mmCIF file of C-alpha atoms in Angstrom:
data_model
loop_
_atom_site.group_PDB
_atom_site.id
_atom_site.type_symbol
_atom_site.label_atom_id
_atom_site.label_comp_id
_atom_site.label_asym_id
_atom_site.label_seq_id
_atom_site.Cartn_x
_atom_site.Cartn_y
_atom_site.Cartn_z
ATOM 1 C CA UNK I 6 -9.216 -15.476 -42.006
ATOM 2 C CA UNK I 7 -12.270 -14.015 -40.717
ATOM 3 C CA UNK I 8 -11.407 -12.585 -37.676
ATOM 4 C CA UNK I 9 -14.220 -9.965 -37.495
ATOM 5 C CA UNK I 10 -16.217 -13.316 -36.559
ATOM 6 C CA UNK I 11 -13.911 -13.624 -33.612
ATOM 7 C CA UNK I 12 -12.971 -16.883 -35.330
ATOM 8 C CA UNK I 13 -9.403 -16.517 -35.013
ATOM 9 C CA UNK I 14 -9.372 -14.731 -31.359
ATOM 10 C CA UNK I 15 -11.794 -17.543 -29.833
ATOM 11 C CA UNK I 16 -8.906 -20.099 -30.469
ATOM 12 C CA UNK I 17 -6.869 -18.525 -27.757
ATOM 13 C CA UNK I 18 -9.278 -20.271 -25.154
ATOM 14 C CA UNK I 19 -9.944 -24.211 -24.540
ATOM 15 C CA UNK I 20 -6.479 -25.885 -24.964
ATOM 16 C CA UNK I 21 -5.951 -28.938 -22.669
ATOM 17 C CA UNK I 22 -3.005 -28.107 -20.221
ATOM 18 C CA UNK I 23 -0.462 -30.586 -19.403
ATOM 19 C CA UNK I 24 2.128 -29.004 -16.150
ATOM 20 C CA UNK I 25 6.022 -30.374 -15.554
ATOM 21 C CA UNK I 26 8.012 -29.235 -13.277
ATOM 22 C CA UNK I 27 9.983 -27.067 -16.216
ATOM 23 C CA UNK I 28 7.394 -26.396 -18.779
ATOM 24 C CA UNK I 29 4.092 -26.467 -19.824
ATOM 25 C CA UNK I 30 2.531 -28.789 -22.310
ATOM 26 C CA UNK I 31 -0.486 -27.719 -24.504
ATOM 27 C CA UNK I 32 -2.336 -29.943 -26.795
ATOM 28 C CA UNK I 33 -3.824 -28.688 -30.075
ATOM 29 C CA UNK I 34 -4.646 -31.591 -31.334
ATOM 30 C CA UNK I 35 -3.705 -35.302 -31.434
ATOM 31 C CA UNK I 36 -0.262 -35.010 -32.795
ATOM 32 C CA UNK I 37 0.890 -31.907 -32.065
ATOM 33 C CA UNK I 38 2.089 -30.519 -28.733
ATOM 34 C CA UNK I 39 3.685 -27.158 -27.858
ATOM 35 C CA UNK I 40 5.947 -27.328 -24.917
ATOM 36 C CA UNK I 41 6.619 -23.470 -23.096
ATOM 37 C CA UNK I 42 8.385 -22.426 -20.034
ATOM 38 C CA UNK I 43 6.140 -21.873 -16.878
ATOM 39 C CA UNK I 44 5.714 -18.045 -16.830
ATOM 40 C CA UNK I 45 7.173 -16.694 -12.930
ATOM 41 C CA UNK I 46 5.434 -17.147 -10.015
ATOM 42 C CA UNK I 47 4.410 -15.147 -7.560
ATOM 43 C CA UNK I 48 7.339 -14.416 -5.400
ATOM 44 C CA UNK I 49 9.820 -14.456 -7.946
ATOM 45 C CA UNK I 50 11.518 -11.716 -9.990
ATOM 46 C CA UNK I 51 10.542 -10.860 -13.720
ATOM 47 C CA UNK I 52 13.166 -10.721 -15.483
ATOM 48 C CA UNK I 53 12.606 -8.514 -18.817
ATOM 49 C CA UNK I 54 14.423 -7.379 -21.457
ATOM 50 C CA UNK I 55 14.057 -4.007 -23.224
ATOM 51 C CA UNK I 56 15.060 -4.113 -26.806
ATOM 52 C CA UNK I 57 15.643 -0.739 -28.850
ATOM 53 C CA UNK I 58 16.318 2.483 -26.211
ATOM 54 C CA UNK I 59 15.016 5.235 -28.457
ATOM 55 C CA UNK I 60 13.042 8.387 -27.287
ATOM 56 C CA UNK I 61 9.982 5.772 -26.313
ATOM 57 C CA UNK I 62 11.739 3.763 -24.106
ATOM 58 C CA UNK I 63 14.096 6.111 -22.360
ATOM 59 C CA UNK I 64 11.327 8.797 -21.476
ATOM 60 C CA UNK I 65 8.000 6.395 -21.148
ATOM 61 C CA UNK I 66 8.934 2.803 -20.564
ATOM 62 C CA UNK I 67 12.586 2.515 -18.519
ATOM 63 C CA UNK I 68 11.675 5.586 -15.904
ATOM 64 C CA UNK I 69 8.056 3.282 -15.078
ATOM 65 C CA UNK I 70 9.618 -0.106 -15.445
ATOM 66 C CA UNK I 71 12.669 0.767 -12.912
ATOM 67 C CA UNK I 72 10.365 1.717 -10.409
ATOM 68 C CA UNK I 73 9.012 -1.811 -10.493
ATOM 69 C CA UNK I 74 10.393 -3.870 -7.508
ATOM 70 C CA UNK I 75 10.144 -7.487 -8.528
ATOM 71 C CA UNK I 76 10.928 -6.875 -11.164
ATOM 72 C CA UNK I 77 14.836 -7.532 -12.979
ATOM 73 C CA UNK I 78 15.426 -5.554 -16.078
ATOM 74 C CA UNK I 79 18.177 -5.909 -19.055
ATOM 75 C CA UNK I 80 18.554 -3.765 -21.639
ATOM 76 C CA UNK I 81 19.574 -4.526 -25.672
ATOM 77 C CA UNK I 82 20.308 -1.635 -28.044
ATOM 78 C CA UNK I 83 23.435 -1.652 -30.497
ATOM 79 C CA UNK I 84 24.300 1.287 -29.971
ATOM 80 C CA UNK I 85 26.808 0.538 -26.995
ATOM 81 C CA UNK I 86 27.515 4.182 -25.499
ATOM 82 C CA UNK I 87 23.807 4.403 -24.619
ATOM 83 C CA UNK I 88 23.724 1.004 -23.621
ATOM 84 C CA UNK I 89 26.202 1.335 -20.919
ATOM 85 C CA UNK I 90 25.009 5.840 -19.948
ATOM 86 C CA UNK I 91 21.005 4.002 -19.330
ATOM 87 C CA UNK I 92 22.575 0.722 -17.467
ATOM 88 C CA UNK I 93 24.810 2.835 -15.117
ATOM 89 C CA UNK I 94 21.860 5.514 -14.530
ATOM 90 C CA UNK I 95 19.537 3.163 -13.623
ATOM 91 C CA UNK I 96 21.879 0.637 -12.158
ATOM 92 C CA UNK I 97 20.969 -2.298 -14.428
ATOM 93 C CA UNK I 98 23.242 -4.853 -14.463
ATOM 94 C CA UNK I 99 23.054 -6.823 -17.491
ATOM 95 C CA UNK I 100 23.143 -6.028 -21.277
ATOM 96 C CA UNK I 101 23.382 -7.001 -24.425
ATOM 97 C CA UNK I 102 23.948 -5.278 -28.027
ATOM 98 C CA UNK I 103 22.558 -8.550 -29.572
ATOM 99 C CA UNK I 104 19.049 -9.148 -29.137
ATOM 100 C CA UNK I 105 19.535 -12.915 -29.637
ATOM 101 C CA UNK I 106 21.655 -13.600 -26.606
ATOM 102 C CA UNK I 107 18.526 -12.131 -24.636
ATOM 103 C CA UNK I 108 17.514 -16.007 -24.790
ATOM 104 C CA UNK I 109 20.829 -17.041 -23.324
ATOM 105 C CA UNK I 110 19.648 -15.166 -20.095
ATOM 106 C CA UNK I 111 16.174 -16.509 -19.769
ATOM 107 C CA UNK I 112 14.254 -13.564 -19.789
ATOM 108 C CA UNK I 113 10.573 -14.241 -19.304
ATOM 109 C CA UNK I 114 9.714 -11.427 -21.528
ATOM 110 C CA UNK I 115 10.488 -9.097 -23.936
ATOM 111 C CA UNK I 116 9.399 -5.459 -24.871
ATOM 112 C CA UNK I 117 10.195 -4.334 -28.154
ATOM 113 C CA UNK I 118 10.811 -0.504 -28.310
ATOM 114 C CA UNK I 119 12.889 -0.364 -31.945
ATOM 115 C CA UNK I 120 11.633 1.308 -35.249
ATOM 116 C CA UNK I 121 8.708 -0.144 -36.551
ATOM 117 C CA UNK I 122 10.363 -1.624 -40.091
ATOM 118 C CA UNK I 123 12.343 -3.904 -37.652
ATOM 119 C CA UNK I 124 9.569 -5.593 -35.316
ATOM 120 C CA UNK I 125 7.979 -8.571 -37.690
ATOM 121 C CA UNK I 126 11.655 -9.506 -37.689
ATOM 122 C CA UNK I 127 12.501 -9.291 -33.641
ATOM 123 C CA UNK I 128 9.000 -10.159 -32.613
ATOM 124 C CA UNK I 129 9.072 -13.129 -35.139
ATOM 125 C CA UNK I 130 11.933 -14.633 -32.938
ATOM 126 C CA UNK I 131 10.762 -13.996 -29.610
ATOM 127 C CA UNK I 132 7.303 -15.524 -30.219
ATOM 128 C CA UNK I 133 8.742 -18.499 -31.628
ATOM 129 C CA UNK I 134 10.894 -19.239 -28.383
ATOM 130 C CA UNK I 135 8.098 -18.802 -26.424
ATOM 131 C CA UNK I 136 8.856 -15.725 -24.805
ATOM 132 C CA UNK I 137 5.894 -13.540 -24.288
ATOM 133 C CA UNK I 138 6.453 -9.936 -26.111
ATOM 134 C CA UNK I 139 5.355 -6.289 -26.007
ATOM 135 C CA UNK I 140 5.403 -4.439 -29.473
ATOM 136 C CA UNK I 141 5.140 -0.634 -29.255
ATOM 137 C CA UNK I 142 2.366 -0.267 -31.815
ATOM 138 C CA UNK I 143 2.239 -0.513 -34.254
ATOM 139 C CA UNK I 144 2.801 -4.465 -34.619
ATOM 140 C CA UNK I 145 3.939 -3.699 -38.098
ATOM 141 C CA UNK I 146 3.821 -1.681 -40.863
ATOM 142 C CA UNK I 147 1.368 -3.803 -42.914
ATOM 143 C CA UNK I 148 -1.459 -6.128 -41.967
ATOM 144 C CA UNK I 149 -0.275 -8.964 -43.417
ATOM 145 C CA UNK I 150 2.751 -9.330 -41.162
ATOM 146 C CA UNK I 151 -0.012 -8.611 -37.851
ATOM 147 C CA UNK I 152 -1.674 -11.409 -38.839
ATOM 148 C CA UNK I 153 1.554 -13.921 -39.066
ATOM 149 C CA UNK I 154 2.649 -12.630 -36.063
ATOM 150 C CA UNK I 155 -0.717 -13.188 -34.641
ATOM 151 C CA UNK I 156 -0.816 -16.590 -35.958
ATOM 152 C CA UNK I 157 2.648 -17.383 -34.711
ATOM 153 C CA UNK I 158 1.938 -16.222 -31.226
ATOM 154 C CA UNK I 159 -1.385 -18.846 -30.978
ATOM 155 C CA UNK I 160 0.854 -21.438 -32.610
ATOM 156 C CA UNK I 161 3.090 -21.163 -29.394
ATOM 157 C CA UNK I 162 0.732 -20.090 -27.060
ATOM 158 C CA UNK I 163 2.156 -17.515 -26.187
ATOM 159 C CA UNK I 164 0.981 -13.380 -25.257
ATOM 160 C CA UNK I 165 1.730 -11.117 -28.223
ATOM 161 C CA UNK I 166 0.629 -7.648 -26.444
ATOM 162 C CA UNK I 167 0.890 -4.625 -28.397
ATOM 163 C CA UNK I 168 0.820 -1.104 -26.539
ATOM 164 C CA UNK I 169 -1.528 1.563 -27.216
ATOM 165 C CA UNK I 170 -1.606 3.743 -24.022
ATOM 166 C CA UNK I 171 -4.704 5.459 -24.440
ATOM 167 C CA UNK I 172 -6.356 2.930 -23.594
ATOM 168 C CA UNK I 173 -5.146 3.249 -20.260
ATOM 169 C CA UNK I 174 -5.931 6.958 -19.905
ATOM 170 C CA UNK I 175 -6.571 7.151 -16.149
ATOM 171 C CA UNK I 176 -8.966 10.680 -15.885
ATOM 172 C CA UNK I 177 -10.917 8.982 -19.028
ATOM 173 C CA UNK I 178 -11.325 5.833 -17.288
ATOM 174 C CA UNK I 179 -12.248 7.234 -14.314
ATOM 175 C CA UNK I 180 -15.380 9.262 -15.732
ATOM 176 C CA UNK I 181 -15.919 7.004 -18.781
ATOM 177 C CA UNK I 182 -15.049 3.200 -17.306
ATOM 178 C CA UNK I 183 -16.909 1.269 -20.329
ATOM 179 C CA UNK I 184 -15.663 3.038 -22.885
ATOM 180 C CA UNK I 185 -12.463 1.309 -23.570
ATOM 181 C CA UNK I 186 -14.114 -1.949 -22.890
ATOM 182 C CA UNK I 187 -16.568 -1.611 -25.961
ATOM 183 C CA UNK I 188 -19.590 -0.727 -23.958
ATOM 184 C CA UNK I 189 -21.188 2.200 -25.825
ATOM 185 C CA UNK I 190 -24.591 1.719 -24.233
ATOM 186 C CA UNK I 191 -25.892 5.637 -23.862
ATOM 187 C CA UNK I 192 -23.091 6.998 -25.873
ATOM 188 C CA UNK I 193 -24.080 9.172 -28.729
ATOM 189 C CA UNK I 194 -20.879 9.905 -30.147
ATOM 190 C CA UNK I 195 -16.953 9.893 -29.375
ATOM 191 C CA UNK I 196 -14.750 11.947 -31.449
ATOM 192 C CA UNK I 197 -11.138 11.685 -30.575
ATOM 193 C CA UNK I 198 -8.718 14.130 -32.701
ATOM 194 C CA UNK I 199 -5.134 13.979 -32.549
ATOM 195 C CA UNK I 200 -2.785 16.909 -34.142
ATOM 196 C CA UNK I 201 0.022 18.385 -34.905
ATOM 197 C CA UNK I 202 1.642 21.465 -36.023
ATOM 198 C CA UNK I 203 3.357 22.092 -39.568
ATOM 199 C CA UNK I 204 3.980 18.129 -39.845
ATOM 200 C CA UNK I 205 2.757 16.756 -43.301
ATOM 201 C CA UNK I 206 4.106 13.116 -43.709
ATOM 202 C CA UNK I 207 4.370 10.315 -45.828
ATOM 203 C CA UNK I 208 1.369 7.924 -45.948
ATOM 204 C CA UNK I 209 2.093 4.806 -44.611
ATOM 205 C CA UNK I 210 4.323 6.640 -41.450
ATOM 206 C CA UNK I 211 1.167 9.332 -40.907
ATOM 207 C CA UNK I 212 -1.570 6.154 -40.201
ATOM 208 C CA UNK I 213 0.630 3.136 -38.604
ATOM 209 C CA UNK I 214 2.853 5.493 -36.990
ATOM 210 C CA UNK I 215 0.263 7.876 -35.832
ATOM 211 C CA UNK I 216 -3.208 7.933 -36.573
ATOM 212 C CA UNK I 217 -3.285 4.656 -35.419
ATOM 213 C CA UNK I 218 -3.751 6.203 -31.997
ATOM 214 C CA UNK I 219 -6.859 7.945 -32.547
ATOM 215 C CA UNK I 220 -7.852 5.561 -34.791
ATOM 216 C CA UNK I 221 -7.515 2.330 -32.466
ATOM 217 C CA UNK I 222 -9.077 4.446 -29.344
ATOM 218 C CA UNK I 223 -12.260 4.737 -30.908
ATOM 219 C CA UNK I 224 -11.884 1.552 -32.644
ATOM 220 C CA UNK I 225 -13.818 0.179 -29.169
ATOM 221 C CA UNK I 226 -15.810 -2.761 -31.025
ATOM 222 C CA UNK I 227 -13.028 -3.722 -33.256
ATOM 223 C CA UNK I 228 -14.812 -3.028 -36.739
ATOM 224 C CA UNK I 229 -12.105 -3.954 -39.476
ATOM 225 C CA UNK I 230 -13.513 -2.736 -42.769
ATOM 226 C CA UNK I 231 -14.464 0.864 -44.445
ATOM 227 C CA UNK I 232 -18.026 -0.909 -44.889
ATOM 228 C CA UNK I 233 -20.492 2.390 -44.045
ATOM 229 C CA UNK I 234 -17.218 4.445 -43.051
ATOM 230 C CA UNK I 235 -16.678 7.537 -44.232
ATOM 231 C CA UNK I 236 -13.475 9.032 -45.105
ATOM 232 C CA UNK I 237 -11.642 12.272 -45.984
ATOM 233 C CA UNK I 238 -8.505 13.298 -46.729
ATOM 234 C CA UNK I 239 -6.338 16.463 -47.575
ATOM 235 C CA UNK I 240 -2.839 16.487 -48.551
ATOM 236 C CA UNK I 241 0.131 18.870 -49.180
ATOM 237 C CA UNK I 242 2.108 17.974 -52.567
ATOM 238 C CA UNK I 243 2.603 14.265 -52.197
ATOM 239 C CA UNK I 244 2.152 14.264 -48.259
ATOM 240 C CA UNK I 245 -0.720 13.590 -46.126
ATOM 241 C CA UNK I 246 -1.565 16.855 -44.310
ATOM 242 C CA UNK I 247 -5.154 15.378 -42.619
ATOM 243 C CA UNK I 248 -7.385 12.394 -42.480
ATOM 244 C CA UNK I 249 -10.564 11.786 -40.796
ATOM 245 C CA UNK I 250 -13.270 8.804 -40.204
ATOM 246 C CA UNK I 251 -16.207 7.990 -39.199
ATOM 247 C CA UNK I 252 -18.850 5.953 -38.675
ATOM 248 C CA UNK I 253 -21.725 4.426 -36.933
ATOM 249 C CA UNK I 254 -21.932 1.927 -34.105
ATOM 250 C CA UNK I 255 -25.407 1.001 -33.479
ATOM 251 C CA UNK I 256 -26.488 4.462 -32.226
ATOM 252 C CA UNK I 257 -23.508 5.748 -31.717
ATOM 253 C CA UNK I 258 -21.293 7.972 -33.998
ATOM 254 C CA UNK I 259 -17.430 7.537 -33.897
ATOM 255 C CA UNK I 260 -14.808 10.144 -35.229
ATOM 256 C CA UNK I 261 -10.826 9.991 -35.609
ATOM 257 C CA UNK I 262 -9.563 12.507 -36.641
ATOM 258 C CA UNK I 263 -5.430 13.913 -37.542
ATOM 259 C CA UNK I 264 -5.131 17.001 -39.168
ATOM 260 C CA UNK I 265 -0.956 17.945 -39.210
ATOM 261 C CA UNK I 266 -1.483 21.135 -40.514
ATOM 262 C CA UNK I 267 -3.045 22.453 -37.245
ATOM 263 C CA UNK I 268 -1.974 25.648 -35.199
ATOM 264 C CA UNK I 269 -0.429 23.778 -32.791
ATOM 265 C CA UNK I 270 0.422 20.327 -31.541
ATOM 266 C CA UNK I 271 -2.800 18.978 -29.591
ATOM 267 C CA UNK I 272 -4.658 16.218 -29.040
ATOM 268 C CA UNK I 273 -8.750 16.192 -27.585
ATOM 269 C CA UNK I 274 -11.564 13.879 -26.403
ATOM 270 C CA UNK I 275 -15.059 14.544 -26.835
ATOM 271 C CA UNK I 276 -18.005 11.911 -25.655
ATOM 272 C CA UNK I 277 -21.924 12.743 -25.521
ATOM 273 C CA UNK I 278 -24.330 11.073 -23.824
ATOM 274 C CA UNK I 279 -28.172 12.784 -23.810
ATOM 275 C CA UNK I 280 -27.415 16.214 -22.293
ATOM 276 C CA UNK I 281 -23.827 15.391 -20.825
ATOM 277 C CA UNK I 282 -20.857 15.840 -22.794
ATOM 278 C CA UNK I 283 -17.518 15.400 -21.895
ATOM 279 C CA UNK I 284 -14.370 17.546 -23.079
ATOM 280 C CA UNK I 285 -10.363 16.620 -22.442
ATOM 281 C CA UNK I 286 -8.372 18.846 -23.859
ATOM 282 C CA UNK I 287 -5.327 16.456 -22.590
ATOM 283 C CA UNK I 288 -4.547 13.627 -20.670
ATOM 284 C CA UNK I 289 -4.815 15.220 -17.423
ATOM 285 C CA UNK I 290 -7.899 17.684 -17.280
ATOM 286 C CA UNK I 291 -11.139 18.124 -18.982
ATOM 287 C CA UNK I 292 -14.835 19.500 -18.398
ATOM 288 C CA UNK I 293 -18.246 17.592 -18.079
ATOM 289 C CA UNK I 294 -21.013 19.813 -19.455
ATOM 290 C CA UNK I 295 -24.746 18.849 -17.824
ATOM 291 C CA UNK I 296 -27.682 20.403 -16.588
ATOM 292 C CA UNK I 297 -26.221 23.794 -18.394
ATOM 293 C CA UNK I 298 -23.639 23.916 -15.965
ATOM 294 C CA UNK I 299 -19.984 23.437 -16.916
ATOM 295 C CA UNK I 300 -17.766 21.379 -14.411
ATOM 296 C CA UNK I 301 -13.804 21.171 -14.798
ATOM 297 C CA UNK I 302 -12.251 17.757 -14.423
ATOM 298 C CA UNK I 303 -8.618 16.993 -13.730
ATOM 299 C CA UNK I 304 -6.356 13.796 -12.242
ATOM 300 C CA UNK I 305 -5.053 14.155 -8.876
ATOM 301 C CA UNK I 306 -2.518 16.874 -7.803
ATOM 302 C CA UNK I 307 0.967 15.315 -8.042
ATOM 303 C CA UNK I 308 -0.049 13.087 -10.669
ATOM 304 C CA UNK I 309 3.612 11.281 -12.190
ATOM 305 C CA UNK I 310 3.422 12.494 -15.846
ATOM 306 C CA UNK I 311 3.516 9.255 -17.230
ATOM 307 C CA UNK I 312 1.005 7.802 -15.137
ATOM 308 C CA UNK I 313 -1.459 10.470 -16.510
ATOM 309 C CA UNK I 314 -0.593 9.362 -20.081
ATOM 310 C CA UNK I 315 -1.370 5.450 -19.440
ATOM 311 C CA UNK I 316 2.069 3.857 -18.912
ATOM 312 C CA UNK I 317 1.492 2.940 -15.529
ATOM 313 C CA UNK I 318 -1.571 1.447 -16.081
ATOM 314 C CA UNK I 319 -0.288 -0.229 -19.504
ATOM 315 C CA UNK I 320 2.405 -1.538 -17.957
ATOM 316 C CA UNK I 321 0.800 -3.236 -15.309
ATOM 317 C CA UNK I 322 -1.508 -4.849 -17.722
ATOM 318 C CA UNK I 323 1.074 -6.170 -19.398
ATOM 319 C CA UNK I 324 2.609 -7.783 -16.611
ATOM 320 C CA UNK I 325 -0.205 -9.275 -15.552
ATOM 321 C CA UNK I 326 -1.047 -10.533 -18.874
ATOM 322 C CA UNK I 327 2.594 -12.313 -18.575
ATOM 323 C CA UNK I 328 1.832 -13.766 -15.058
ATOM 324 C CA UNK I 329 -1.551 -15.511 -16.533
ATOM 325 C CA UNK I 330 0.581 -16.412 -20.114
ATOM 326 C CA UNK I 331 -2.904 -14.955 -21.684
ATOM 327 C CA UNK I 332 -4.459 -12.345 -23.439
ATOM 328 C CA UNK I 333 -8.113 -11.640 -23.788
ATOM 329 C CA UNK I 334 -9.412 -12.873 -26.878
ATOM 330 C CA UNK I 335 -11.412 -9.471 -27.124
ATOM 331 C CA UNK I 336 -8.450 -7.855 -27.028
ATOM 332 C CA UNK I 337 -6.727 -9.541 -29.805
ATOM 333 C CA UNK I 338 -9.309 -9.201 -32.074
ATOM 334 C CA UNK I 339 -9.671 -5.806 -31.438
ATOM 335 C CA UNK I 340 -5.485 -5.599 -31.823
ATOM 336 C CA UNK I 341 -5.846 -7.222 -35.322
ATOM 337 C CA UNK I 342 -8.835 -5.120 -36.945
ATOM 338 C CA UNK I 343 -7.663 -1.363 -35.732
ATOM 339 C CA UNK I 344 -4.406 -2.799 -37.509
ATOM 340 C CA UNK I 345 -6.919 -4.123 -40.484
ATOM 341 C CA UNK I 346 -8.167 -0.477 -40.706
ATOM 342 C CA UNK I 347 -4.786 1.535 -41.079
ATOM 343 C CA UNK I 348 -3.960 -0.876 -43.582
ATOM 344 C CA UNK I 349 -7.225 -0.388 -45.429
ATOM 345 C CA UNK I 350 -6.977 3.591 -45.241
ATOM 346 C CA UNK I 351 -3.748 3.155 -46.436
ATOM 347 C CA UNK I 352 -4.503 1.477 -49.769
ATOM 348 C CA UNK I 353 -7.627 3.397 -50.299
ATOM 349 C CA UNK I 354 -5.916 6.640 -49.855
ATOM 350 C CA UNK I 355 -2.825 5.582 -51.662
ATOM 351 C CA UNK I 356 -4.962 4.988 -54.937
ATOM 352 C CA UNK I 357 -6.486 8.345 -54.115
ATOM 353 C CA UNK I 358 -2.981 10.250 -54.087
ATOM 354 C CA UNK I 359 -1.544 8.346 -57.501
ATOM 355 C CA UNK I 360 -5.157 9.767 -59.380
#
């Protein structure tokens, strides 16, 4: 599959539409029709399920989504003591400890917040019962199961939406709009470095787990081979203590960068255009350096937390990307090849640590 052609992504677009009442029809080709439930109108409540109420969906994802007001939530975790603490705290009326009874309640989504071994397996289900689905990135641990699940989700037309947050960065967005689009036109570099303190890991955890972030947000124009790329690495005994890339976009340089061993847990931004840079030291302040003058940048006072860090803005996305039973093809494709580049890093470096 060549997706860096956009093959596989274009196929999301030009499907004949037949509309019932109940479902909707869609014709791939002469003998073979896909029937899905009408995603909610306007009007109507949402009704989404949250699967997996770790860390990452108690403190990002349940706090944003309960503020929502047409919207009706139901949780799924096994573990039944937290199930029935989060559904009395945030006065949610309906839960499950089985994530396959979710379907038994017609949700009209699903948003997949467990460990990372265990999505190809809940994701798999979801997608094909034509239920549109949220995956905490990563999708998986390996690029082969992205792709199946990938293929799955155009098989049932249905909106496989994976959530990288920094994408959504409001204070970036609001002084750099085109970056996340893929517009690099008068950008001469990005570097974006994410750390952390005394935190050596193992190798396939350290890039799907987290340089994935840093890698996917300057992963702008999807690229999805080390062709021209140039990598580095430094470990600690059989751990991965830091790994950078980079390469070249046309004429502009791109940089992720995780180094674990760093004095402190920290994560920056840096874009240059001719004689401007920009600096972010966080999510929610920064500087713009032009004309020799130095200019501080921050979000709004009273800023919620996790609207600085993307949720909000993610999270809207996503529902509107449920409403419309589509994603972009652009951003599939990009989905698929920052997904193809962890997985490449990972084998490169892997034969690199067994030398």
């Amino acid at each position: 599959m060549n997706f860096t052609n956009k093959n596989f992504a274009n196929r999301w677009i030009n499907r004949d539409l037949f509309v019932t009442r109940s479902r909707v029809i869609i014709r791939w080709n002469m003998h073979d029709l896909v029937q899905l439930i009408i995603p909610p109108v306007r009007g109507t409540k949402m009704r989404v399920a949250l699967i997996g109420l770790g860390d990452i969906a108690t403190k990002a994802y349940l706090p944003v989504m309960s503020q929502i007001q047409d919207l009706e939530l139901i949780l799924c975790t096994r573990n039944e003591q937290v199930l029935t603490t989060l559904a009395n705290q945030y006065r949610i009326s309906t839960f499950v400890t089985d994530y396959k009874k979710l379907l038994e309640l017609n949700v009209d989504a699903v948003m997949i917040h467990s460990a990372t071994s265990t999505h190809f397996e809940i994701a798999s289900f979801f997608l094909n019962h034509g239920v549109a689905t949220f995956v905490d990135k990563p999708l998986a641990d390996n690029y082969q199961h992205v792709e199946m699940l990938y293929e799955l989700a155009e098989r049932k037309a249905v909106p496989l939406y994976i959530g990288f947050n920094r994408r959504h960065i409001p204070l970036y967005n609001q002084h750099l709009p085109t970056l996340q689009q893929g517009n690099l036109d008068n950008i001469l570099s990005v570097r974006w470095e994410k750390n952390r303190y005394q935190l050596p890991g193992e190798l396939n955890t350290f890039i799907f787990d987290d340089f994935i972030h840093p890698l996917d947000s300057i992963n702008v124009c999807a690229k999805a081979s080390l062709e021209e790329a140039y990598v580095t690495m430094q470990r600690k005994g059989n751990q991965l203590a830091r790994l950078d890339i980079q390469w070249q976009h046309g004429e502009t340089m791109l940089h992720a960068s995780m180094n674990r061993q760093f004095g402190t847990t920290s994560e920056r931004l840096q874009v240059c255009l001719a004689n401007q840079t920009y600096e972010f030291d966080s999510f929610v302040t920064g500087t713009v350096l032009a004309e020799d003058r130095e200019l501080k940048l921050a979000q709004k006072d009273w800023t919620p937390m996790l609207m600085g860090k993307g949720f909000h803005a993610m999270v809207t996305d996503w529902l509107a990307v449920v409403r419309a039973n589509k994603l972009d093809s652009q951003i599939i494709a990009r989905n698929l090849a920052s997904h193809k580049l962890a997985e490449l890093l990972y084998q490169k470096i892997k034969l690199q640590m067994t030398v």
